[in-house]
């Protein structure tokens, strides 16, 4: 245990408390069993360590942070660590990268059942399954999905500008007031383009010159390691999946041609549809349907995007089409803020949010023809700084979380 406590102190000594993301407030830290899921690079490990630094004194032996992705766990089990920790009065056990520990769910279930006074906080890949067949934790665990940075968070880290998140209904009701508040501190369009290219993954602020390479590494790791391990994707198909992502980066969102994707990658249609599901679970793409309640397995999506605009700029062989960038940004921000995002339907608008709000996304000249006659319908327009003539600036939707 001393070895683990030494590493615990080392991990915490280098974590910054300069900025703590808003998801810290959403997590019910009092729950006995918590898992924070998310793609590689969004800051799950940092969040856990920041919570410890904020709520525990240095040297407090009632809390322990450890990573399952260390050599220590090649000769020790999670159950053994939890048992020894509880014996010396341990109350809070944080286990990072838990998905890298074979059979983790079975041992966590046993720890949960044996030590009811122990709080367990886990972090893991977007692909880990809470009911994986070895042990169903779905009735025991509080699950949170952690996205990358919003535009709001990026502006804080990049410029030190501190804005409170705004709820969607408040933005739609009083867009001019909100835009004026933001404009009193900065010109948002000056920074919006930088966010679209570089703002989603927090590691941008570590080594900016290597950002694109690091995003590519996230993609490669997710495909080569996580999909093969957690979704049983054949190793030989990893290159084909990367080719699939390349093709998607060049597609118009509303041109989902599975036959074209199948031909371009050399995979069967059913295989392509199965891999699209896995890629969405891995937070690399986003599929949209006109009615999520009626979606069936292997159904062709009505629209499809890469998960965020940074992936689009990284994977596209040239500059991506601006309309695709705008829609990718919008879908990413709304979904990451917890809203249900669907395709509104042909001639009805780009997006249906929470089953009741229709939003058309476009440039400065985007009109209302597409959503004419519809109730609760809005235009999110790029290139404008203020809400004008019923249009809401596209950038404003980056302040929802």
CSV table of C-alpha atoms in Angstrom, one decimal:
chain,number,residue,atom,x,y,z
A,1,UNK,CA,0.0,0.0,0.0
A,2,UNK,CA,2.9,2.4,0.7
A,3,UNK,CA,3.9,2.2,-2.9
A,4,UNK,CA,0.4,3.2,-4.0
A,5,UNK,CA,0.3,6.1,-1.6
A,6,UNK,CA,3.7,7.3,-2.8
A,7,UNK,CA,2.4,7.3,-6.4
A,8,UNK,CA,-0.9,8.9,-5.2
A,9,UNK,CA,1.1,11.9,-3.8
A,10,UNK,CA,3.2,12.1,-7.0
A,11,UNK,CA,0.1,12.2,-9.2
A,12,UNK,CA,-1.6,14.9,-7.1
A,13,UNK,CA,1.5,17.1,-6.8
A,14,UNK,CA,1.5,17.9,-10.5
A,15,UNK,CA,-2.2,18.4,-11.2
A,16,UNK,CA,-3.3,22.0,-11.8
A,17,UNK,CA,-6.2,23.6,-10.0
A,18,UNK,CA,-6.2,26.6,-12.2
A,19,UNK,CA,-9.4,25.5,-14.0
A,20,UNK,CA,-11.9,22.9,-12.9
A,21,UNK,CA,-14.5,21.9,-15.5
A,22,UNK,CA,-18.2,22.4,-14.9
A,23,UNK,CA,-18.9,18.6,-14.9
A,24,UNK,CA,-17.4,18.6,-11.4
A,25,UNK,CA,-20.7,20.1,-10.2
A,26,UNK,CA,-22.8,17.6,-12.1
A,27,UNK,CA,-21.3,14.5,-10.6
A,28,UNK,CA,-23.1,13.1,-7.5
A,29,UNK,CA,-19.8,12.4,-5.6
A,30,UNK,CA,-21.7,11.0,-2.6
A,31,UNK,CA,-22.8,8.0,-4.5
A,32,UNK,CA,-21.1,4.7,-3.5
A,33,UNK,CA,-20.1,3.8,-7.1
A,34,UNK,CA,-19.4,6.3,-9.9
A,35,UNK,CA,-17.9,5.8,-13.3
A,36,UNK,CA,-16.8,8.7,-15.5
A,37,UNK,CA,-16.6,7.6,-19.2
A,38,UNK,CA,-15.2,9.5,-22.1
A,39,UNK,CA,-12.8,9.4,-25.1
A,40,UNK,CA,-9.1,9.6,-24.6
A,41,UNK,CA,-7.7,13.1,-23.9
A,42,UNK,CA,-10.8,14.9,-22.6
A,43,UNK,CA,-9.5,15.2,-19.0
A,44,UNK,CA,-11.1,12.3,-16.9
A,45,UNK,CA,-7.9,11.7,-14.9
A,46,UNK,CA,-7.5,15.4,-14.2
A,47,UNK,CA,-11.0,15.7,-13.0
A,48,UNK,CA,-10.6,12.9,-10.4
A,49,UNK,CA,-7.3,14.3,-9.1
A,50,UNK,CA,-8.8,17.8,-8.9
A,51,UNK,CA,-11.7,16.5,-6.8
A,52,UNK,CA,-9.2,14.9,-4.4
A,53,UNK,CA,-7.1,18.0,-4.1
A,54,UNK,CA,-10.2,20.1,-3.5
A,55,UNK,CA,-11.7,17.9,-0.8
A,56,UNK,CA,-8.8,16.2,1.0
A,57,UNK,CA,-5.7,17.4,2.8
A,58,UNK,CA,-2.3,16.4,1.7
A,59,UNK,CA,-1.3,13.1,3.2
A,60,UNK,CA,-4.9,12.1,4.1
A,61,UNK,CA,-4.9,8.3,4.1
A,62,UNK,CA,-8.7,8.1,3.8
A,63,UNK,CA,-8.4,8.6,0.0
A,64,UNK,CA,-6.4,6.8,-2.6
A,65,UNK,CA,-5.9,7.5,-6.3
A,66,UNK,CA,-4.4,4.8,-8.5
A,67,UNK,CA,-4.3,3.9,-12.2
A,68,UNK,CA,-5.2,0.4,-13.4
A,69,UNK,CA,-2.8,1.0,-16.3
A,70,UNK,CA,0.4,0.4,-14.2
A,71,UNK,CA,2.7,-2.5,-13.6
A,72,UNK,CA,1.4,-2.7,-10.0
A,73,UNK,CA,-1.8,-4.3,-11.2
A,74,UNK,CA,0.1,-7.1,-13.0
A,75,UNK,CA,0.8,-8.7,-9.6
A,76,UNK,CA,-2.0,-7.2,-7.5
A,77,UNK,CA,-5.8,-7.3,-7.9
A,78,UNK,CA,-8.3,-4.5,-7.4
A,79,UNK,CA,-10.0,-6.6,-4.8
A,80,UNK,CA,-6.7,-7.0,-2.8
A,81,UNK,CA,-6.1,-3.2,-3.0
A,82,UNK,CA,-9.6,-2.4,-1.8
A,83,UNK,CA,-9.4,-4.9,1.1
A,84,UNK,CA,-6.1,-3.6,2.3
A,85,UNK,CA,-7.2,0.0,1.9
A,86,UNK,CA,-10.4,-0.5,4.0
A,87,UNK,CA,-8.4,-2.3,6.7
A,88,UNK,CA,-6.4,0.9,7.3
A,89,UNK,CA,-9.5,3.1,7.3
A,90,UNK,CA,-9.8,3.9,3.6
A,91,UNK,CA,-13.0,5.6,2.6
A,92,UNK,CA,-12.5,6.9,-1.0
A,93,UNK,CA,-10.9,4.8,-3.7
A,94,UNK,CA,-10.3,6.4,-7.2
A,95,UNK,CA,-9.4,3.9,-9.9
A,96,UNK,CA,-8.3,5.5,-13.2
A,97,UNK,CA,-8.3,3.7,-16.6
A,98,UNK,CA,-10.3,0.8,-15.1
A,99,UNK,CA,-11.1,-0.5,-18.6
A,100,UNK,CA,-7.5,-1.6,-18.9
A,101,UNK,CA,-7.8,-4.1,-16.1
A,102,UNK,CA,-9.1,-7.5,-17.3
A,103,UNK,CA,-12.4,-8.5,-15.6
A,104,UNK,CA,-12.7,-5.2,-13.8
A,105,UNK,CA,-16.5,-5.3,-13.5
A,106,UNK,CA,-16.6,-8.6,-11.7
A,107,UNK,CA,-14.1,-7.4,-9.1
A,108,UNK,CA,-15.7,-4.0,-8.7
A,109,UNK,CA,-19.1,-5.6,-8.1
A,110,UNK,CA,-17.5,-7.8,-5.3
A,111,UNK,CA,-15.8,-4.7,-3.8
A,112,UNK,CA,-19.1,-2.8,-3.9
A,113,UNK,CA,-21.0,-5.7,-2.2
A,114,UNK,CA,-18.3,-6.3,0.5
A,115,UNK,CA,-17.4,-2.8,1.5
A,116,UNK,CA,-20.5,-0.7,1.6
A,117,UNK,CA,-18.8,2.2,3.4
A,118,UNK,CA,-16.3,2.6,0.6
A,119,UNK,CA,-16.8,5.2,-2.1
A,120,UNK,CA,-15.5,4.0,-5.5
A,121,UNK,CA,-14.9,6.4,-8.3
A,122,UNK,CA,-13.8,4.9,-11.7
A,123,UNK,CA,-12.8,6.4,-15.0
A,124,UNK,CA,-12.7,4.6,-18.3
A,125,UNK,CA,-13.1,4.5,-22.0
A,126,UNK,CA,-16.4,5.5,-23.7
A,127,UNK,CA,-16.6,1.9,-24.8
A,128,UNK,CA,-16.7,0.2,-21.4
A,129,UNK,CA,-20.0,-1.6,-20.8
A,130,UNK,CA,-21.5,-1.5,-17.3
A,131,UNK,CA,-23.4,-4.8,-18.0
A,132,UNK,CA,-20.7,-6.7,-19.8
A,133,UNK,CA,-21.9,-10.2,-19.0
A,134,UNK,CA,-19.3,-10.7,-16.2
A,135,UNK,CA,-21.1,-8.5,-13.8
A,136,UNK,CA,-24.1,-6.2,-14.3
A,137,UNK,CA,-23.4,-3.0,-12.5
A,138,UNK,CA,-26.2,-1.0,-14.1
A,139,UNK,CA,-28.3,-1.0,-10.9
A,140,UNK,CA,-25.4,0.0,-8.7
A,141,UNK,CA,-23.5,2.6,-10.6
A,142,UNK,CA,-23.9,6.3,-11.4
A,143,UNK,CA,-22.6,6.9,-14.9
A,144,UNK,CA,-21.3,10.2,-16.3
A,145,UNK,CA,-20.1,10.8,-19.9
A,146,UNK,CA,-17.4,13.5,-20.2
A,147,UNK,CA,-17.1,15.4,-23.4
A,148,UNK,CA,-14.3,17.6,-24.7
A,149,UNK,CA,-14.2,21.3,-24.1
A,150,UNK,CA,-17.1,23.6,-25.0
A,151,UNK,CA,-16.3,26.9,-26.7
A,152,UNK,CA,-17.1,28.5,-23.3
A,153,UNK,CA,-14.5,26.4,-21.5
A,154,UNK,CA,-11.9,27.0,-24.3
A,155,UNK,CA,-12.3,30.8,-23.9
A,156,UNK,CA,-11.5,30.4,-20.2
A,157,UNK,CA,-8.4,28.3,-20.8
A,158,UNK,CA,-7.2,30.4,-23.8
A,159,UNK,CA,-8.0,33.9,-22.6
A,160,UNK,CA,-9.1,33.7,-19.0
A,161,UNK,CA,-12.7,34.8,-19.8
A,162,UNK,CA,-15.1,33.3,-17.3
A,163,UNK,CA,-18.7,32.9,-18.5
A,164,UNK,CA,-21.4,30.9,-16.8
A,165,UNK,CA,-23.1,28.2,-18.9
A,166,UNK,CA,-26.4,29.2,-20.3
A,167,UNK,CA,-29.4,26.9,-20.6
A,168,UNK,CA,-30.8,26.4,-24.1
A,169,UNK,CA,-34.2,27.7,-23.3
A,170,UNK,CA,-32.7,30.9,-21.9
A,171,UNK,CA,-30.5,31.4,-25.0
A,172,UNK,CA,-33.5,30.9,-27.3
A,173,UNK,CA,-35.7,33.3,-25.2
A,174,UNK,CA,-33.1,36.1,-24.7
A,175,UNK,CA,-30.4,35.7,-27.4
A,176,UNK,CA,-29.6,39.4,-27.7
A,177,UNK,CA,-29.1,39.8,-24.0
A,178,UNK,CA,-26.7,36.9,-23.8
A,179,UNK,CA,-24.7,37.9,-26.9
A,180,UNK,CA,-24.3,41.4,-25.4
A,181,UNK,CA,-22.9,39.9,-22.2
A,182,UNK,CA,-20.3,38.0,-24.1
A,183,UNK,CA,-19.5,40.8,-26.5
A,184,UNK,CA,-18.8,43.1,-23.5
A,185,UNK,CA,-15.7,40.9,-22.8
A,186,UNK,CA,-14.6,39.8,-26.2
A,187,UNK,CA,-15.3,39.5,-29.9
A,188,UNK,CA,-16.4,35.8,-30.1
A,189,UNK,CA,-15.9,35.5,-33.8
A,190,UNK,CA,-12.2,36.4,-33.4
A,191,UNK,CA,-11.8,33.2,-31.5
A,192,UNK,CA,-14.5,30.9,-32.9
A,193,UNK,CA,-12.4,29.7,-35.8
A,194,UNK,CA,-9.6,28.7,-33.6
A,195,UNK,CA,-11.9,26.6,-31.4
A,196,UNK,CA,-13.3,24.8,-34.4
A,197,UNK,CA,-9.8,23.7,-35.4
A,198,UNK,CA,-8.0,23.3,-32.0
A,199,UNK,CA,-10.4,23.8,-29.1
A,200,UNK,CA,-12.1,20.5,-28.2
A,201,UNK,CA,-9.3,18.5,-26.5
A,202,UNK,CA,-7.7,20.1,-23.4
A,203,UNK,CA,-4.2,18.9,-24.4
A,204,UNK,CA,-4.1,21.8,-26.9
A,205,UNK,CA,-2.9,23.9,-24.0
A,206,UNK,CA,0.0,21.5,-23.3
A,207,UNK,CA,1.9,21.5,-26.6
A,208,UNK,CA,0.0,23.5,-29.2
A,209,UNK,CA,2.4,22.8,-32.1
A,210,UNK,CA,1.8,19.0,-31.7
A,211,UNK,CA,-2.0,19.2,-31.4
A,212,UNK,CA,-3.0,17.7,-34.8
A,213,UNK,CA,-0.6,14.8,-34.2
A,214,UNK,CA,-2.1,14.2,-30.8
A,215,UNK,CA,-5.6,14.2,-32.2
A,216,UNK,CA,-4.5,11.6,-34.8
A,217,UNK,CA,-3.0,9.6,-31.9
A,218,UNK,CA,-6.4,9.6,-30.2
A,219,UNK,CA,-8.0,8.3,-33.3
A,220,UNK,CA,-5.3,5.6,-33.9
A,221,UNK,CA,-5.4,4.5,-30.2
A,222,UNK,CA,-9.2,4.3,-30.2
A,223,UNK,CA,-9.3,2.2,-33.4
A,224,UNK,CA,-6.2,0.1,-33.0
A,225,UNK,CA,-6.6,-0.7,-29.2
A,226,UNK,CA,-10.0,0.1,-27.8
A,227,UNK,CA,-12.3,-1.0,-30.7
A,228,UNK,CA,-10.3,-4.3,-31.1
A,229,UNK,CA,-10.4,-5.0,-27.3
A,230,UNK,CA,-13.9,-3.8,-26.3
A,231,UNK,CA,-15.9,-4.4,-29.5
A,232,UNK,CA,-13.9,-7.4,-30.9
A,233,UNK,CA,-13.1,-5.6,-34.1
A,234,UNK,CA,-10.7,-7.7,-36.2
A,235,UNK,CA,-7.2,-6.2,-36.1
A,236,UNK,CA,-7.0,-6.6,-39.9
A,237,UNK,CA,-10.0,-4.2,-40.3
A,238,UNK,CA,-8.4,-1.4,-38.3
A,239,UNK,CA,-7.0,0.2,-41.4
A,240,UNK,CA,-10.4,-0.1,-43.1
A,241,UNK,CA,-12.1,1.7,-40.2
A,242,UNK,CA,-9.6,4.5,-40.5
A,243,UNK,CA,-10.3,4.7,-44.2
A,244,UNK,CA,-14.0,4.8,-43.3
A,245,UNK,CA,-13.3,7.8,-41.1
A,246,UNK,CA,-11.5,9.5,-44.0
A,247,UNK,CA,-14.4,9.0,-46.3
A,248,UNK,CA,-16.9,10.4,-43.7
A,249,UNK,CA,-14.7,13.5,-43.2
A,250,UNK,CA,-15.3,14.3,-46.9
A,251,UNK,CA,-19.0,13.5,-47.0
A,252,UNK,CA,-21.9,16.0,-46.8
A,253,UNK,CA,-23.8,15.2,-43.6
A,254,UNK,CA,-27.1,14.4,-45.5
A,255,UNK,CA,-25.4,12.2,-48.1
A,256,UNK,CA,-25.2,9.0,-46.1
A,257,UNK,CA,-24.5,6.4,-48.8
A,258,UNK,CA,-23.7,3.1,-47.2
A,259,UNK,CA,-23.1,1.5,-50.6
A,260,UNK,CA,-20.4,4.1,-51.3
A,261,UNK,CA,-18.8,3.6,-47.9
A,262,UNK,CA,-18.9,-0.2,-48.4
A,263,UNK,CA,-17.2,0.1,-51.8
A,264,UNK,CA,-14.6,2.6,-50.6
A,265,UNK,CA,-13.5,0.5,-47.6
A,266,UNK,CA,-14.0,-3.0,-49.1
A,267,UNK,CA,-16.3,-4.0,-46.3
A,268,UNK,CA,-19.8,-5.6,-46.5
A,269,UNK,CA,-22.8,-3.3,-45.9
A,270,UNK,CA,-23.7,-4.9,-42.6
A,271,UNK,CA,-20.1,-4.7,-41.4
A,272,UNK,CA,-20.0,-0.9,-42.2
A,273,UNK,CA,-23.3,-0.3,-40.3
A,274,UNK,CA,-22.0,-2.3,-37.3
A,275,UNK,CA,-18.7,-0.4,-37.3
A,276,UNK,CA,-20.6,2.9,-37.6
A,277,UNK,CA,-22.3,2.0,-34.3
A,278,UNK,CA,-19.0,1.2,-32.7
A,279,UNK,CA,-17.4,4.5,-33.9
A,280,UNK,CA,-20.2,6.5,-32.4
A,281,UNK,CA,-19.9,4.6,-29.1
A,282,UNK,CA,-16.2,5.5,-29.2
A,283,UNK,CA,-17.0,9.2,-29.7
A,284,UNK,CA,-15.4,9.4,-33.2
A,285,UNK,CA,-18.6,10.0,-35.2
A,286,UNK,CA,-22.2,11.0,-34.5
A,287,UNK,CA,-25.2,9.4,-36.2
A,288,UNK,CA,-28.5,11.2,-36.5
A,289,UNK,CA,-31.9,9.7,-37.1
A,290,UNK,CA,-35.3,11.3,-37.6
A,291,UNK,CA,-36.9,9.2,-34.7
A,292,UNK,CA,-34.6,7.7,-32.1
A,293,UNK,CA,-37.4,5.7,-30.6
A,294,UNK,CA,-37.9,3.6,-33.7
A,295,UNK,CA,-34.2,3.0,-34.6
A,296,UNK,CA,-33.3,-0.6,-35.1
A,297,UNK,CA,-30.0,-2.4,-35.1
A,298,UNK,CA,-28.0,-1.9,-38.3
A,299,UNK,CA,-30.3,0.9,-39.5
A,300,UNK,CA,-28.8,3.5,-41.9
A,301,UNK,CA,-28.5,6.9,-40.2
A,302,UNK,CA,-30.2,9.8,-41.8
A,303,UNK,CA,-27.3,12.1,-41.2
A,304,UNK,CA,-23.8,11.5,-40.1
A,305,UNK,CA,-20.9,13.7,-38.8
A,306,UNK,CA,-17.5,13.3,-37.1
A,307,UNK,CA,-17.9,13.7,-33.4
A,308,UNK,CA,-16.4,17.2,-33.2
A,309,UNK,CA,-15.0,19.8,-35.6
A,310,UNK,CA,-11.4,19.2,-34.5
A,311,UNK,CA,-11.6,15.6,-35.8
A,312,UNK,CA,-13.0,17.0,-39.0
A,313,UNK,CA,-10.1,19.4,-39.6
A,314,UNK,CA,-7.6,16.6,-38.6
A,315,UNK,CA,-9.0,13.8,-40.8
A,316,UNK,CA,-10.1,15.7,-43.8
A,317,UNK,CA,-7.4,15.6,-46.6
A,318,UNK,CA,-8.1,19.2,-47.4
A,319,UNK,CA,-10.1,22.0,-45.8
A,320,UNK,CA,-13.5,20.6,-44.8
A,321,UNK,CA,-16.7,22.1,-46.3
A,322,UNK,CA,-17.8,25.0,-44.1
A,323,UNK,CA,-21.4,23.9,-43.9
A,324,UNK,CA,-20.3,20.5,-42.5
A,325,UNK,CA,-18.0,22.3,-40.0
A,326,UNK,CA,-20.9,24.4,-38.7
A,327,UNK,CA,-23.3,21.5,-38.4
A,328,UNK,CA,-20.6,19.3,-36.7
A,329,UNK,CA,-20.0,22.0,-34.2
A,330,UNK,CA,-23.7,22.5,-33.4
A,331,UNK,CA,-24.5,18.8,-33.0
A,332,UNK,CA,-21.4,18.3,-30.8
A,333,UNK,CA,-22.2,21.2,-28.5
A,334,UNK,CA,-25.9,20.3,-28.0
A,335,UNK,CA,-25.3,16.6,-27.5
A,336,UNK,CA,-22.4,17.3,-25.1
A,337,UNK,CA,-24.7,19.6,-23.1
A,338,UNK,CA,-27.1,16.6,-22.6
A,339,UNK,CA,-29.7,17.4,-25.3
A,340,UNK,CA,-31.2,14.8,-27.6
A,341,UNK,CA,-30.2,15.7,-31.1
A,342,UNK,CA,-32.1,14.2,-34.1
A,343,UNK,CA,-32.4,15.0,-37.8
A,344,UNK,CA,-35.5,17.3,-38.2
A,345,UNK,CA,-36.3,15.7,-41.6
A,346,UNK,CA,-36.3,16.6,-45.2
A,347,UNK,CA,-37.5,20.2,-45.8
A,348,UNK,CA,-38.1,20.7,-42.1
A,349,UNK,CA,-34.7,21.9,-40.8
A,350,UNK,CA,-31.3,20.5,-39.9
A,351,UNK,CA,-31.8,19.5,-36.3
A,352,UNK,CA,-34.6,18.6,-33.9
A,353,UNK,CA,-33.6,19.1,-30.3
A,354,UNK,CA,-35.3,17.3,-27.4
A,355,UNK,CA,-38.2,16.3,-29.8
A,356,UNK,CA,-39.6,19.9,-29.9
A,357,UNK,CA,-37.1,22.5,-31.1
A,358,UNK,CA,-36.1,22.8,-34.7
A,359,UNK,CA,-32.9,24.6,-35.6
A,360,UNK,CA,-31.5,25.4,-39.1
A,361,UNK,CA,-27.8,26.0,-39.2
A,362,UNK,CA,-26.1,28.1,-41.9
A,363,UNK,CA,-24.0,31.2,-42.8
A,364,UNK,CA,-24.9,34.9,-42.5
A,365,UNK,CA,-27.3,34.7,-45.5
A,366,UNK,CA,-29.2,31.7,-44.2
A,367,UNK,CA,-33.0,32.5,-44.4
A,368,UNK,CA,-36.1,31.1,-42.8
A,369,UNK,CA,-37.6,29.3,-45.8
A,370,UNK,CA,-36.6,25.9,-44.6
A,371,UNK,CA,-38.4,26.3,-41.2
A,372,UNK,CA,-41.3,28.6,-42.4
A,373,UNK,CA,-44.6,27.8,-40.6
A,374,UNK,CA,-43.0,25.7,-37.9
A,375,UNK,CA,-43.4,26.5,-34.3
A,376,UNK,CA,-40.4,26.7,-32.0
A,377,UNK,CA,-38.0,26.9,-34.9
A,378,UNK,CA,-34.8,29.0,-35.1
A,379,UNK,CA,-31.9,29.8,-37.3
A,380,UNK,CA,-28.3,29.5,-35.9
A,381,UNK,CA,-26.2,31.6,-38.2
A,382,UNK,CA,-22.4,31.7,-38.5
A,383,UNK,CA,-20.6,35.0,-39.1
A,384,UNK,CA,-22.8,37.2,-37.0
A,385,UNK,CA,-21.8,38.6,-33.6
A,386,UNK,CA,-25.3,39.5,-32.3
A,387,UNK,CA,-28.8,38.1,-32.5
A,388,UNK,CA,-30.4,39.9,-35.5
A,389,UNK,CA,-33.6,39.5,-37.4
A,390,UNK,CA,-34.6,36.4,-35.5
A,391,UNK,CA,-31.2,34.7,-36.1
A,392,UNK,CA,-29.0,33.5,-33.2
A,393,UNK,CA,-25.2,33.5,-33.6
A,394,UNK,CA,-23.9,29.9,-34.1
A,395,UNK,CA,-21.1,30.5,-31.6
A,396,UNK,CA,-23.6,31.2,-28.8
A,397,UNK,CA,-24.5,27.5,-28.8
A,398,UNK,CA,-21.0,26.8,-27.5
A,399,UNK,CA,-21.8,28.2,-24.1
A,400,UNK,CA,-24.3,25.5,-23.1
A,401,UNK,CA,-21.9,23.5,-20.9
